Tab-separated table of C-alpha atoms in Angstrom:
chain	number	residue	atom	x	y	z
T	1	MET	CA	244.691	-28.991	-38.960
T	2	SER	CA	242.545	-30.418	-41.767
T	3	HIS	CA	242.392	-29.321	-45.390
T	4	THR	CA	240.000	-29.799	-48.260
T	5	ILE	CA	242.578	-28.880	-50.926
T	6	THR	CA	245.253	-31.415	-51.778
T	7	SER	CA	248.389	-31.475	-53.876
T	8	GLY	CA	248.450	-35.252	-53.930
T	9	ASP	CA	251.499	-35.336	-51.658
T	10	LEU	CA	250.912	-35.611	-47.921
T	11	ARG	CA	254.158	-33.804	-47.054
T	12	ALA	CA	253.202	-30.842	-49.239
T	13	ASP	CA	249.682	-30.803	-47.855
T	14	ARG	CA	250.950	-30.620	-44.278
T	15	ARG	CA	253.193	-27.688	-45.090
T	16	TYR	CA	250.388	-25.987	-46.985
T	17	ASP	CA	248.062	-26.354	-43.993
T	18	TYR	CA	250.731	-24.950	-41.698
T	19	ALA	CA	251.336	-22.023	-44.056
T	20	GLN	CA	247.611	-21.278	-44.107
T	21	GLY	CA	247.521	-21.368	-40.304
T	22	CYS	CA	250.476	-19.001	-40.062
T	23	LEU	CA	248.809	-16.496	-42.358
T	24	ASP	CA	245.541	-16.779	-40.436
T	25	ASP	CA	247.511	-16.049	-37.250
T	26	GLY	CA	249.001	-12.891	-38.767
T	27	ASP	CA	252.508	-14.200	-39.508
T	28	PRO	CA	253.130	-13.682	-43.248
T	29	ASP	CA	256.859	-14.382	-42.930
T	30	ALA	CA	256.293	-17.902	-41.623
T	31	ALA	CA	253.448	-18.377	-44.100
T	32	ALA	CA	255.700	-17.460	-47.034
T	33	GLU	CA	258.465	-19.768	-45.803
T	34	MET	CA	256.102	-22.725	-45.458
T	35	ALA	CA	254.421	-22.007	-48.803
T	36	GLU	CA	257.851	-22.037	-50.451
T	37	GLN	CA	258.633	-25.364	-48.787
T	38	THR	CA	255.323	-26.677	-50.106
T	39	LEU	CA	256.252	-25.620	-53.621
T	40	GLU	CA	259.640	-27.314	-53.392
T	41	ILE	CA	257.724	-30.584	-53.036
T	42	ALA	CA	254.752	-29.762	-55.308
T	43	PRO	CA	255.800	-26.992	-57.745
T	44	ARG	CA	252.533	-27.224	-59.742
T	45	PHE	CA	250.260	-26.801	-56.710
T	46	ALA	CA	248.306	-23.645	-57.615
T	47	PRO	CA	246.785	-23.046	-54.124
T	48	ALA	CA	250.300	-22.866	-52.626
T	49	TRP	CA	251.346	-20.265	-55.203
T	50	PHE	CA	248.215	-18.285	-54.371
T	51	LEU	CA	248.933	-18.557	-50.642
T	52	LEU	CA	252.508	-17.404	-51.240
T	53	GLY	CA	251.092	-14.408	-53.105
T	54	ARG	CA	248.822	-13.557	-50.174
T	55	ALA	CA	251.729	-13.798	-47.732
T	56	ARG	CA	253.962	-11.562	-49.847
T	57	GLU	CA	251.112	-9.105	-50.420
T	58	THR	CA	250.432	-8.941	-46.681
T	59	ARG	CA	254.114	-8.199	-45.997
T	60	TYR	CA	254.090	-5.468	-48.630
T	61	LEU	CA	250.962	-3.843	-47.215
T	62	ARG	CA	252.563	-3.809	-43.768
T	63	GLY	CA	255.393	-1.661	-45.022
T	64	GLY	CA	257.488	-4.197	-46.861
T	65	GLN	CA	259.780	-3.570	-49.782
T	66	ALA	CA	258.996	-3.339	-53.469
T	67	GLY	CA	260.392	-6.843	-53.777
T	68	ASP	CA	257.433	-8.154	-51.776
T	69	HIS	CA	255.043	-6.539	-54.240
T	70	HIS	CA	256.860	-8.072	-57.206
T	71	ALA	CA	256.983	-11.459	-55.451
T	72	ALA	CA	253.221	-11.322	-54.865
T	73	LEU	CA	252.623	-10.506	-58.540
T	74	ARG	CA	254.812	-13.431	-59.637
T	75	ALA	CA	253.121	-15.842	-57.245
T	76	TYR	CA	249.592	-14.885	-58.296
T	77	ALA	CA	250.587	-15.083	-61.963
T	78	ALA	CA	252.026	-18.566	-61.379
T	79	ALA	CA	248.797	-19.696	-59.720
T	80	LEU	CA	246.824	-18.436	-62.708
T	81	ASP	CA	249.190	-20.049	-65.199
T	82	ILE	CA	248.784	-23.442	-63.497
T	83	ASP	CA	245.030	-23.045	-63.032
T	84	PRO	CA	243.634	-20.907	-65.887
T	85	GLU	CA	240.078	-21.495	-64.609
T	86	ASP	CA	241.212	-19.572	-61.502
T	87	ALA	CA	239.464	-21.339	-58.650
T	88	GLN	CA	241.593	-19.402	-56.163
T	89	GLY	CA	240.745	-15.934	-57.481
T	90	ALA	CA	244.205	-14.956	-58.703
T	91	ARG	CA	242.776	-12.505	-61.232
T	92	LEU	CA	241.014	-10.662	-58.437
T	93	ALA	CA	244.193	-10.601	-56.388
T	94	LEU	CA	246.213	-9.248	-59.305
T	95	VAL	CA	243.739	-6.434	-59.880
T	96	ARG	CA	243.767	-5.666	-56.159
T	97	ILE	CA	247.518	-5.048	-56.232
T	98	GLY	CA	247.534	-3.079	-59.454
T	99	ALA	CA	247.761	-5.585	-62.310
T	100	GLY	CA	245.155	-6.962	-64.687
T	101	GLU	CA	241.791	-5.770	-65.958
T	102	ALA	CA	238.930	-5.207	-63.520
T	103	ALA	CA	236.354	-6.129	-66.164
T	104	THR	CA	237.613	-9.724	-66.294
T	105	ALA	CA	238.751	-10.096	-62.682
T	106	ILE	CA	235.897	-12.330	-61.521
T	107	SER	CA	236.240	-15.599	-63.392
T	108	PRO	CA	233.589	-18.334	-63.660
T	109	GLY	CA	236.002	-20.793	-62.050
T	110	TYR	CA	236.385	-18.578	-59.002
T	111	VAL	CA	232.625	-18.104	-58.663
T	112	ARG	CA	232.011	-21.847	-59.005
T	113	ALA	CA	234.575	-22.724	-56.329
T	114	LEU	CA	233.371	-19.963	-54.012
T	115	PHE	CA	229.738	-21.008	-54.087
T	116	ASP	CA	230.355	-24.741	-54.059
T	117	ALA	CA	232.077	-24.238	-50.714
T	118	TYR	CA	229.366	-21.808	-49.578
T	119	ALA	CA	226.299	-23.842	-50.611
T	120	PRO	CA	225.533	-25.785	-47.386
T	121	ARG	CA	225.390	-22.614	-45.264
T	122	PHE	CA	224.356	-20.145	-47.959
T	123	ASP	CA	220.744	-19.468	-46.983
T	124	ARG	CA	221.397	-19.018	-43.297
T	125	HIS	CA	224.404	-16.766	-43.758
T	126	LEU	CA	222.872	-14.704	-46.546
T	127	VAL	CA	219.428	-14.155	-45.091
T	128	GLU	CA	220.313	-14.004	-41.399
T	129	GLY	CA	223.865	-12.672	-41.545
T	130	LEU	CA	223.601	-10.223	-44.444
T	131	SER	CA	219.872	-9.427	-44.255
T	132	TYR	CA	219.649	-10.475	-47.889
T	133	ARG	CA	216.390	-9.763	-49.715
T	134	GLY	CA	217.321	-9.587	-53.392
T	135	HIS	CA	214.949	-12.427	-54.253
T	136	GLY	CA	212.022	-10.510	-52.797
T	137	LEU	CA	213.075	-7.260	-54.454
T	138	VAL	CA	212.999	-8.649	-57.997
T	139	VAL	CA	209.657	-10.384	-57.511
T	140	ASP	CA	208.096	-7.281	-55.944
T	141	ALA	CA	209.474	-5.067	-58.722
T	142	LEU	CA	207.998	-7.293	-61.417
T	143	ASP	CA	204.653	-7.345	-59.642
T	144	ALA	CA	204.712	-3.539	-59.439
T	145	VAL	CA	204.746	-3.246	-63.233
T	146	GLY	CA	202.827	-6.377	-64.213
T	147	GLY	CA	200.328	-6.877	-61.428
T	148	PRO	CA	200.788	-8.777	-58.157
T	149	GLY	CA	200.384	-12.533	-58.047
T	150	ALA	CA	199.778	-13.033	-61.767
T	151	PRO	CA	200.871	-16.257	-63.496
T	152	LEU	CA	204.312	-15.821	-65.035
T	153	GLY	CA	204.508	-18.384	-67.812
T	154	ARG	CA	207.986	-19.652	-68.629
T	155	VAL	CA	210.600	-18.233	-66.249
T	156	ILE	CA	214.411	-18.383	-66.138
T	157	ASP	CA	216.213	-17.733	-62.849
T	158	LEU	CA	219.790	-16.664	-63.650
T	159	GLY	CA	222.276	-17.483	-60.910
T	160	CYS	CA	219.519	-19.327	-59.091
T	161	GLY	CA	221.744	-20.367	-56.189
T	162	THR	CA	219.801	-22.371	-53.652
T	163	GLY	CA	216.466	-21.368	-55.212
T	164	LEU	CA	215.399	-18.345	-53.163
T	165	VAL	CA	213.753	-16.714	-56.195
T	166	GLY	CA	211.895	-19.933	-56.927
T	167	ALA	CA	210.579	-19.952	-53.365
T	168	ALA	CA	209.556	-16.274	-53.607
T	169	LEU	CA	207.596	-17.006	-56.792
T	170	ALA	CA	205.492	-19.535	-54.853
T	171	GLY	CA	204.580	-21.768	-57.785
T	172	ARG	CA	203.494	-18.973	-60.131
T	173	PRO	CA	205.658	-20.015	-63.121
T	174	GLU	CA	204.219	-22.465	-65.600
T	175	HIS	CA	207.804	-23.667	-66.108
T	176	LEU	CA	210.827	-22.620	-64.043
T	177	THR	CA	214.441	-23.047	-65.152
T	178	GLY	CA	217.337	-22.359	-62.817
T	179	ILE	CA	220.863	-21.698	-64.139
T	180	ASP	CA	223.970	-21.582	-61.965
T	181	LEU	CA	227.713	-22.185	-62.184
T	182	SER	CA	227.857	-24.085	-58.917
T	183	PRO	CA	226.835	-27.769	-58.747
T	184	GLY	CA	226.589	-27.401	-54.970
T	185	MET	CA	224.092	-24.581	-55.276
T	186	LEU	CA	222.059	-26.452	-57.878
T	187	ALA	CA	221.861	-29.455	-55.571
T	188	GLU	CA	220.392	-27.229	-52.855
T	189	ALA	CA	217.933	-25.697	-55.334
T	190	GLY	CA	216.868	-29.142	-56.456
T	191	ARG	CA	215.919	-30.087	-52.911
T	192	ARG	CA	213.235	-27.401	-52.952
T	193	GLY	CA	211.335	-29.256	-55.687
T	194	LEU	CA	210.289	-25.992	-57.357
T	195	TYR	CA	212.354	-26.037	-60.541
T	196	HIS	CA	211.327	-27.954	-63.642
T	197	ARG	CA	214.866	-27.736	-65.036
T	198	LEU	CA	218.263	-26.972	-63.474
T	199	LEU	CA	221.256	-26.192	-65.692
T	200	GLU	CA	224.904	-25.911	-64.710
T	201	GLY	CA	226.816	-23.300	-66.669
T	202	GLU	CA	228.073	-19.767	-67.119
T	203	LEU	CA	225.101	-17.445	-67.546
T	204	VAL	CA	225.880	-15.827	-70.892
T	205	ALA	CA	226.766	-19.158	-72.509
T	206	ALA	CA	223.667	-20.794	-71.023
T	207	LEU	CA	221.434	-18.030	-72.360
T	208	GLY	CA	223.023	-18.511	-75.768
T	209	ALA	CA	221.839	-22.130	-75.767
T	210	GLU	CA	218.221	-21.196	-75.029
T	211	GLU	CA	215.659	-20.827	-77.806
T	212	ALA	CA	214.972	-17.266	-78.917
T	213	GLY	CA	211.669	-15.863	-77.671
T	214	SER	CA	211.126	-18.796	-75.307
T	215	ALA	CA	210.864	-17.050	-71.928
T	216	ASP	CA	208.182	-14.813	-70.442
T	217	CYS	CA	210.329	-13.587	-67.545
T	218	ILE	CA	213.990	-13.686	-66.565
T	219	PHE	CA	215.203	-12.968	-63.040
T	220	ALA	CA	218.746	-12.189	-61.844
T	221	ALA	CA	218.750	-11.451	-58.118
T	222	ASP	CA	222.105	-10.231	-56.738
T	223	VAL	CA	223.893	-12.023	-59.579
T	224	VAL	CA	225.281	-9.190	-61.697
T	225	ILE	CA	227.834	-8.484	-58.944
T	226	TYR	CA	229.715	-11.580	-60.165
T	227	VAL	CA	229.088	-11.300	-63.932
T	228	SER	CA	231.969	-9.820	-65.911
T	229	ASP	CA	229.983	-9.685	-69.167
T	230	PHE	CA	227.001	-7.571	-68.116
T	231	SER	CA	226.285	-6.539	-71.705
T	232	GLY	CA	226.278	-10.184	-72.786
T	233	MET	CA	223.877	-11.126	-70.022
T	234	VAL	CA	221.457	-8.321	-70.949
T	235	SER	CA	221.593	-8.895	-74.705
T	236	GLY	CA	221.309	-12.658	-74.191
T	237	SER	CA	218.260	-12.146	-72.025
T	238	ALA	CA	216.705	-9.829	-74.612
T	239	ARG	CA	217.109	-12.517	-77.274
T	240	VAL	CA	215.542	-15.241	-75.111
T	241	LEU	CA	212.590	-13.123	-73.973
T	242	ARG	CA	209.417	-13.222	-76.033
T	243	ALA	CA	207.910	-9.934	-77.209
T	244	GLY	CA	206.476	-8.294	-74.111
T	245	GLY	CA	208.618	-10.416	-71.775
T	246	ARG	CA	210.456	-8.878	-68.843
T	247	LEU	CA	213.897	-8.962	-67.250
T	248	ALA	CA	213.976	-8.195	-63.504
T	249	PHE	CA	217.347	-7.875	-61.776
T	250	THR	CA	219.395	-6.087	-59.147
T	251	VAL	CA	222.760	-4.384	-59.375
T	252	GLN	CA	225.152	-3.051	-56.793
T	253	SER	CA	225.548	0.633	-57.600
T	254	HIS	CA	228.161	3.344	-57.183
T	255	PRO	CA	227.941	7.110	-57.687
T	256	GLY	CA	230.292	7.226	-60.663
T	257	ASP	CA	230.116	6.038	-64.254
T	258	GLY	CA	230.875	2.671	-65.742
T	259	LEU	CA	231.956	-0.516	-64.042
T	260	ASN	CA	233.698	-0.583	-60.674
T	261	LEU	CA	235.321	-3.553	-58.930
T	262	GLY	CA	235.062	-2.745	-55.243
T	263	PRO	CA	237.156	-3.863	-52.272
T	264	ASP	CA	234.373	-6.369	-51.531
T	265	ALA	CA	235.388	-8.205	-54.748
T	266	ARG	CA	232.037	-7.492	-56.381
T	267	TYR	CA	231.110	-5.479	-59.450
T	268	ALA	CA	229.168	-2.244	-59.037
T	269	HIS	CA	227.515	-0.523	-61.998
T	270	GLY	CA	226.911	3.146	-62.621
T	271	ASP	CA	223.346	4.134	-63.447
T	272	ALA	CA	224.246	5.409	-66.917
T	273	LEU	CA	225.958	2.131	-67.797
T	274	VAL	CA	222.872	0.130	-66.823
T	275	ARG	CA	220.515	2.340	-68.799
T	276	GLU	CA	222.758	2.383	-71.874
T	277	THR	CA	223.211	-1.394	-71.819
T	278	LEU	CA	219.466	-2.004	-71.631
T	279	ALA	CA	218.803	0.434	-74.484
T	280	ALA	CA	221.524	-1.139	-76.641
T	281	ALA	CA	219.827	-4.529	-76.189
T	282	GLY	CA	216.497	-3.078	-77.309
T	283	LEU	CA	214.861	-3.319	-73.868
T	284	GLU	CA	212.534	-0.638	-72.528
T	285	LEU	CA	213.089	0.435	-68.942
T	286	GLU	CA	209.965	0.110	-66.788
T	287	ARG	CA	211.338	0.373	-63.264
T	288	PHE	CA	214.650	1.692	-61.897
T	289	GLU	CA	214.605	2.193	-58.141
T	290	PRO	CA	217.128	2.438	-55.289
T	291	ALA	CA	217.260	-0.835	-53.377
T	292	VAL	CA	219.290	-2.576	-50.706
T	293	ALA	CA	219.712	-6.261	-51.461
T	294	ARG	CA	222.010	-6.973	-48.495
T	295	ARG	CA	224.122	-5.475	-45.714
T	296	GLU	CA	227.888	-5.767	-45.189
T	297	ASN	CA	229.426	-5.188	-41.761
T	298	GLY	CA	226.123	-3.752	-40.591
T	299	VAL	CA	225.953	-1.187	-43.421
T	300	ASP	CA	223.453	-1.153	-46.298
T	301	VAL	CA	225.026	-1.894	-49.686
T	302	PRO	CA	223.614	0.577	-52.243
T	303	GLY	CA	221.933	-0.895	-55.278
T	304	ARG	CA	219.136	-0.702	-57.798
T	305	VAL	CA	216.239	-2.979	-58.665
T	306	ILE	CA	215.366	-2.852	-62.336
T	307	VAL	CA	212.651	-4.155	-64.634
T	308	ALA	CA	213.026	-3.888	-68.404
T	309	ARG	CA	210.682	-5.132	-71.106
T	310	ARG	CA	211.216	-6.425	-74.604
T	311	PRO	CA	208.861	-4.305	-76.712
T	312	ASP	CA	205.823	-5.944	-78.233
T	313	ARG	CA	205.212	-4.417	-81.630
T	314	SER	CA	201.825	-6.074	-82.002
T	315	ASN	CA	198.541	-5.126	-80.384
T	316	PHE	CA	198.636	-8.231	-78.184
T	317	ARG	CA	198.246	-7.426	-74.495
T	318	CYS	CA	201.227	-9.055	-72.771
T	319	ARG	CA	201.121	-11.254	-69.771
T	320	PRO	CA	203.021	-9.839	-66.787
């Protein structure tokens, strides 16, 4: 059995691989035992603590004792303490079993690690496996309010991934910037040859480094599902947009209010929250429509496609 995660000690790595295999085979008892043996050799190996948490959580969910629940909490907390950037997703796991804040559950480190591993097969799995079409939805929505096929000026693609939005724009931007947390995704986007600039970084921080009023359009296709600071992303976009510029994005939706972290480990936003956040950032809503960006297990995932505009207080007629 091969592994791509290493503790630096071959004996620990072998036990870790065996523990992972046991859990994959549905044997959490053996997985926990082997994870504990791994940690005896490499006590600061965060992935082994996370794996131990998963094994204990699985035992608890199968009718185990309260001690299994507490053991899972301790193991996940240890993984997070060793790796505060949280490449394993310990914050998500803690929220799943009743600890921690949902609003901060999805960390940048987890997203980076997830998509770095996903990058080589991302397009095929997303488009063919999940019937993904978020990139087309945001471009179509912008065209519906600004006119189809019009030049777009300076464009920022938030969470650009492998560059599907860039491909959907078909050369219309005068200048196209892609921003993503994942170096692997940015490498794939770069191979398309469509982006004038590719930046690695967390979206809100990256927007904060951009010049105010420097963008004509900002896109965020199926990205908000991983962004814990939705308000920061919207207000940051409003600052970077020129007067008359537009933000086009999708959200995963739910019938209630506020923010919801679903069992699919993605954020869903209530309609009122989206509208209130846009208004607080000074953006005018132009389009707010039901949309399905992807399917999960053969079922449409409910969402919205949204276009909002930074008001132009002058008499200048804005470009789309």
